[in-house]
Amino acid sequence: AQTVTQSQPEMSVQEAETVTLSCTYDTSESDYYLFWYKQPPSRQMILVIRQEAYKQQNATENRFSVNFQKAAKSFSLKISDSQLGDAAMYFCAYRIADPGNQFYFGTGTSLTVIP
Amino acid sequence: EPEVTQTPSHQVTQMGQEVILRCVPISNHLYFYWYRQILGQKVEFLVSFYNNEISEKSEIFDDQFSVERPDGSNFTLKIRSTKLEDSAMYFCASSEVGGVETQYFGPGTRLLVL
């Protein structure tokens, strides 16, 4: 069974500082994709970053980067130079690399950015 | 940038009533999905839809649920006889075919069953 675990229900970070959100997953598949989504108070989920499991290089999108450890089944999100607009619920998600397959979501981490 | 849209944003209904939630996926996407999020819980998959038929569904998606693509743009979720426990935020998503197939989510419909 595919499961996604986010062990940090809440995190806080000082503005301009760096924060890391953790995510682990369980799967027997070898080919899959991993995602981080941001859900601001307006409630629409927005893609932050994604990683193909076959790629060894960690994905980076501006201030957002991941630490993908395939053997450990770990996929953490690092937010550098945190901004007030980064405050949101962050969901880690996993999908098998078959067409049209569903996402499995973690329970989310609520990030507070302190001015 | 193209977006998934959903209507209504909020829906209040009486237990036992039928509701239809509407979604307009991104125009060149071919996979469509419904998810729900009960308050304080994780986002859960309901159903995926491709080529005018259900491709996958979860245990949650029982006989009271149905989906339809009535025309070239809309994708609907019908709940035939709502229960109190159907109260949740319902998200529609769509994705292209091929590659990573990132799913793009709509803003959600908050359904409250009284």
Tab-separated table of C-alpha atoms in Angstrom:
chain	number	residue	atom	x	y	z
A	1	ALA	CA	0.000	0.000	0.000
A	2	GLN	CA	1.120	3.503	-0.744
A	3	THR	CA	1.301	5.816	2.275
A	4	VAL	CA	2.686	9.291	2.750
A	5	THR	CA	3.677	10.523	6.181
A	6	GLN	CA	4.298	14.071	7.284
A	7	SER	CA	5.412	13.932	10.891
A	8	GLN	CA	5.320	17.675	11.557
A	9	PRO	CA	1.738	18.942	11.887
A	10	GLU	CA	2.992	22.490	12.491
A	11	MET	CA	6.199	24.360	11.827
A	12	SER	CA	7.234	27.959	12.199
A	13	VAL	CA	10.074	29.960	10.701
A	14	GLN	CA	11.359	33.472	11.064
A	15	GLU	CA	11.037	35.606	7.961
A	16	ALA	CA	14.176	35.338	5.767
A	17	GLU	CA	15.255	32.133	7.499
A	18	THR	CA	15.289	28.584	6.134
A	19	VAL	CA	12.894	25.808	7.083
A	20	THR	CA	12.721	22.133	6.126
A	21	LEU	CA	9.476	20.181	6.006
A	22	SER	CA	9.790	16.420	6.174
A	23	CYS	CA	7.953	13.740	4.241
A	24	THR	CA	8.397	10.003	4.068
A	25	TYR	CA	6.535	7.535	1.930
A	26	ASP	CA	6.125	3.838	1.600
A	27	THR	CA	5.942	2.065	-1.718
A	28	SER	CA	7.091	-1.057	-3.479
A	29	GLU	CA	7.091	0.702	-6.843
A	30	SER	CA	10.330	1.733	-8.528
A	31	ASP	CA	8.927	4.391	-10.820
A	32	TYR	CA	6.900	7.178	-9.278
A	33	TYR	CA	6.634	10.912	-8.822
A	34	LEU	CA	6.692	13.054	-5.722
A	35	PHE	CA	5.166	16.472	-5.255
A	36	TRP	CA	4.868	19.262	-2.746
A	37	TYR	CA	1.698	21.307	-2.866
A	38	LYS	CA	0.958	24.524	-1.003
A	39	GLN	CA	-2.544	25.268	0.226
A	40	PRO	CA	-2.903	28.881	1.355
A	41	PRO	CA	-5.894	30.002	3.400
A	42	SER	CA	-7.790	30.590	0.124
A	43	ARG	CA	-7.785	26.751	-0.077
A	44	GLN	CA	-6.631	26.164	-3.669
A	45	MET	CA	-3.713	23.762	-3.822
A	46	ILE	CA	-0.787	25.040	-5.824
A	47	LEU	CA	2.101	22.945	-7.075
A	48	VAL	CA	5.378	23.971	-5.457
A	49	ILE	CA	7.824	21.429	-6.782
A	50	ARG	CA	7.947	17.912	-8.194
A	51	GLN	CA	10.509	15.147	-8.471
A	52	GLU	CA	10.717	12.132	-10.751
A	53	ALA	CA	11.993	9.139	-8.785
A	54	TYR	CA	14.341	8.052	-11.573
A	55	LYS	CA	16.198	11.355	-11.401
A	56	GLN	CA	19.036	11.463	-8.899
A	57	GLN	CA	19.346	15.218	-8.997
A	58	ASN	CA	17.221	17.049	-6.456
A	59	ALA	CA	14.607	19.362	-7.924
A	60	THR	CA	14.896	23.100	-7.341
A	61	GLU	CA	12.446	25.913	-7.987
A	62	ASN	CA	13.784	29.299	-6.940
A	63	ARG	CA	13.694	29.359	-3.114
A	64	PHE	CA	12.243	25.846	-2.931
A	65	SER	CA	14.343	22.718	-3.121
A	66	VAL	CA	13.961	19.102	-2.148
A	67	ASN	CA	16.199	16.529	-0.561
A	68	PHE	CA	15.160	13.293	-2.230
A	69	GLN	CA	16.589	10.155	-0.626
A	70	LYS	CA	15.168	7.266	-2.607
A	71	ALA	CA	16.644	4.479	-0.521
A	72	ALA	CA	15.327	6.059	2.658
A	73	LYS	CA	12.014	6.953	0.958
A	74	SER	CA	12.354	10.502	2.142
A	75	PHE	CA	11.361	13.681	0.317
A	76	SER	CA	11.870	16.826	2.344
A	77	LEU	CA	11.137	20.381	1.212
A	78	LYS	CA	13.509	23.218	2.005
A	79	ILE	CA	12.263	26.779	1.831
A	80	SER	CA	15.041	29.348	1.812
A	81	ASP	CA	14.667	33.045	2.588
A	82	SER	CA	11.148	32.454	3.910
A	83	GLN	CA	8.555	35.087	3.082
A	84	LEU	CA	5.246	35.951	4.705
A	85	GLY	CA	3.484	34.617	1.609
A	86	ASP	CA	4.945	31.175	2.236
A	87	ALA	CA	2.595	30.716	5.186
A	88	ALA	CA	0.261	27.882	4.227
A	89	MET	CA	-0.487	24.204	4.648
A	90	TYR	CA	2.046	22.121	2.747
A	91	PHE	CA	1.108	18.691	1.447
A	92	CYS	CA	3.497	16.040	0.263
A	93	ALA	CA	2.023	13.785	-2.425
A	94	TYR	CA	3.034	10.636	-4.247
A	95	ARG	CA	1.881	9.141	-7.507
A	96	ILE	CA	2.752	5.910	-9.278
A	97	ALA	CA	4.113	6.569	-12.757
A	98	ASP	CA	1.188	4.941	-14.517
A	99	PRO	CA	-1.036	7.221	-16.581
A	100	GLY	CA	-3.877	8.830	-14.708
A	101	ASN	CA	-2.988	7.380	-11.370
A	102	GLN	CA	-4.287	8.954	-8.179
A	103	PHE	CA	-2.312	11.066	-5.765
A	104	TYR	CA	-1.689	9.907	-2.227
A	105	PHE	CA	-1.402	12.829	0.157
A	106	GLY	CA	0.176	13.268	3.534
A	107	THR	CA	-1.705	14.902	6.375
A	108	GLY	CA	0.004	18.236	5.801
A	109	THR	CA	2.290	20.605	7.673
A	110	SER	CA	1.001	24.012	8.651
A	111	LEU	CA	3.788	26.558	8.192
A	112	THR	CA	3.727	29.860	10.037
A	113	VAL	CA	6.123	32.615	9.016
A	114	ILE	CA	6.990	35.006	11.819
A	115	PRO	CA	7.712	38.591	10.760
B	1	GLU	CA	-2.269	30.765	-17.058
B	2	PRO	CA	-5.064	28.197	-17.491
B	3	GLU	CA	-6.808	27.151	-14.281
B	4	VAL	CA	-9.273	24.578	-13.099
B	5	THR	CA	-12.483	26.256	-11.993
B	6	GLN	CA	-15.238	24.936	-9.749
B	7	THR	CA	-18.784	25.998	-8.969
B	8	PRO	CA	-20.321	26.676	-6.579
B	9	SER	CA	-17.690	27.745	-4.075
B	10	HIS	CA	-20.043	26.861	-1.213
B	11	GLN	CA	-23.092	24.606	-1.083
B	12	VAL	CA	-25.405	24.001	1.837
B	13	THR	CA	-27.907	21.178	1.538
B	14	GLN	CA	-30.257	19.103	3.627
B	15	MET	CA	-29.448	15.494	4.359
B	16	GLY	CA	-30.943	13.230	1.706
B	17	GLN	CA	-30.870	15.849	-1.020
B	18	GLU	CA	-28.953	15.490	-4.275
B	19	VAL	CA	-26.097	17.848	-5.091
B	20	ILE	CA	-24.103	18.374	-8.248
B	21	LEU	CA	-20.654	19.875	-8.046
B	22	ARG	CA	-19.258	21.326	-11.231
B	23	CYS	CA	-15.750	21.631	-12.555
B	24	VAL	CA	-14.200	23.011	-15.705
B	25	PRO	CA	-10.821	21.323	-16.194
B	26	ILE	CA	-7.944	22.863	-18.101
B	27	SER	CA	-8.898	22.652	-21.761
B	28	ASN	CA	-6.170	20.397	-23.152
B	29	HIS	CA	-6.190	18.012	-20.191
B	30	LEU	CA	-7.632	14.549	-20.619
B	31	TYR	CA	-7.552	13.086	-17.100
B	32	PHE	CA	-9.982	14.379	-14.512
B	33	TYR	CA	-10.205	13.689	-10.813
B	34	TRP	CA	-12.279	14.350	-7.742
B	35	TYR	CA	-10.798	14.476	-4.264
B	36	ARG	CA	-12.316	15.446	-0.964
B	37	GLN	CA	-10.916	16.866	2.244
B	38	ILE	CA	-12.901	16.542	5.424
B	39	LEU	CA	-12.045	19.400	7.765
B	40	GLY	CA	-8.747	18.746	9.515
B	41	GLN	CA	-8.039	15.560	7.594
B	42	LYS	CA	-5.936	14.619	4.596
B	43	VAL	CA	-6.992	14.994	1.008
B	44	GLU	CA	-8.554	11.739	-0.174
B	45	PHE	CA	-8.949	10.431	-3.706
B	46	LEU	CA	-12.474	9.719	-4.916
B	47	VAL	CA	-12.358	8.979	-8.616
B	48	SER	CA	-10.446	9.456	-11.849
B	49	PHE	CA	-12.001	9.767	-15.298
B	50	TYR	CA	-10.521	9.319	-18.746
B	51	ASN	CA	-11.957	8.865	-22.201
B	52	ASN	CA	-15.516	9.230	-20.906
B	53	GLU	CA	-15.283	6.527	-18.311
B	54	ILE	CA	-14.131	5.982	-14.760
B	55	SER	CA	-10.550	4.711	-14.760
B	56	GLU	CA	-10.119	4.312	-11.010
B	57	LYS	CA	-12.215	4.852	-7.897
B	58	SER	CA	-11.695	4.573	-4.172
B	59	GLU	CA	-13.764	2.826	-1.518
B	60	ILE	CA	-15.313	6.178	-0.677
B	61	PHE	CA	-16.836	6.423	-4.155
B	62	ASP	CA	-19.850	4.207	-3.556
B	63	ASP	CA	-23.180	4.000	-5.373
B	64	GLN	CA	-24.347	7.381	-4.133
B	65	PHE	CA	-21.608	9.073	-6.156
B	66	SER	CA	-21.437	9.460	-9.922
B	67	VAL	CA	-19.389	11.494	-12.353
B	68	GLU	CA	-20.154	12.770	-15.776
B	69	ARG	CA	-18.668	14.823	-18.544
B	70	PRO	CA	-21.890	16.140	-20.069
B	71	ASP	CA	-20.197	18.299	-22.690
B	72	GLY	CA	-16.722	19.179	-23.891
B	73	SER	CA	-15.852	21.368	-20.950
B	74	ASN	CA	-17.662	20.413	-17.732
B	75	PHE	CA	-16.919	17.576	-15.363
B	76	THR	CA	-19.469	16.946	-12.636
B	77	LEU	CA	-19.699	15.037	-9.389
B	78	LYS	CA	-23.186	14.060	-8.270
B	79	ILE	CA	-24.002	12.917	-4.759
B	80	ARG	CA	-27.430	11.318	-4.939
B	81	SER	CA	-28.562	11.322	-1.318
B	82	THR	CA	-26.246	13.353	0.850
B	83	LYS	CA	-25.273	12.303	4.343
B	84	LEU	CA	-23.882	14.380	7.177
B	85	GLU	CA	-20.486	12.763	6.690
B	86	ASP	CA	-20.344	14.030	3.096
B	87	SER	CA	-19.622	17.490	4.469
B	88	ALA	CA	-16.178	18.322	3.145
B	89	MET	CA	-14.227	20.365	0.649
B	90	TYR	CA	-14.390	18.757	-2.769
B	91	PHE	CA	-11.531	19.388	-5.153
B	92	CYS	CA	-11.516	18.779	-8.869
B	93	ALA	CA	-8.206	18.241	-10.633
B	94	SER	CA	-7.041	17.632	-14.173
B	95	SER	CA	-3.847	16.523	-15.849
B	96	GLU	CA	-2.358	16.075	-19.270
B	97	VAL	CA	-1.588	12.635	-20.650
B	98	GLY	CA	2.033	11.591	-20.599
B	99	GLY	CA	5.099	12.682	-18.686
B	100	VAL	CA	4.822	13.569	-15.032
B	101	GLU	CA	1.081	14.309	-15.408
B	102	THR	CA	1.043	16.889	-12.674
B	103	GLN	CA	-2.485	17.343	-11.392
B	104	TYR	CA	-3.770	20.890	-11.244
B	105	PHE	CA	-6.398	21.539	-8.635
B	106	GLY	CA	-9.417	23.774	-8.594
B	107	PRO	CA	-10.283	26.036	-5.655
B	108	GLY	CA	-12.752	23.546	-4.250
B	109	THR	CA	-16.419	23.471	-3.316
B	110	ARG	CA	-17.199	23.491	0.364
B	111	LEU	CA	-20.210	21.248	0.919
B	112	LEU	CA	-22.122	21.408	4.159
B	113	VAL	CA	-24.829	18.819	4.771
B	114	LEU	CA	-27.302	19.696	7.515
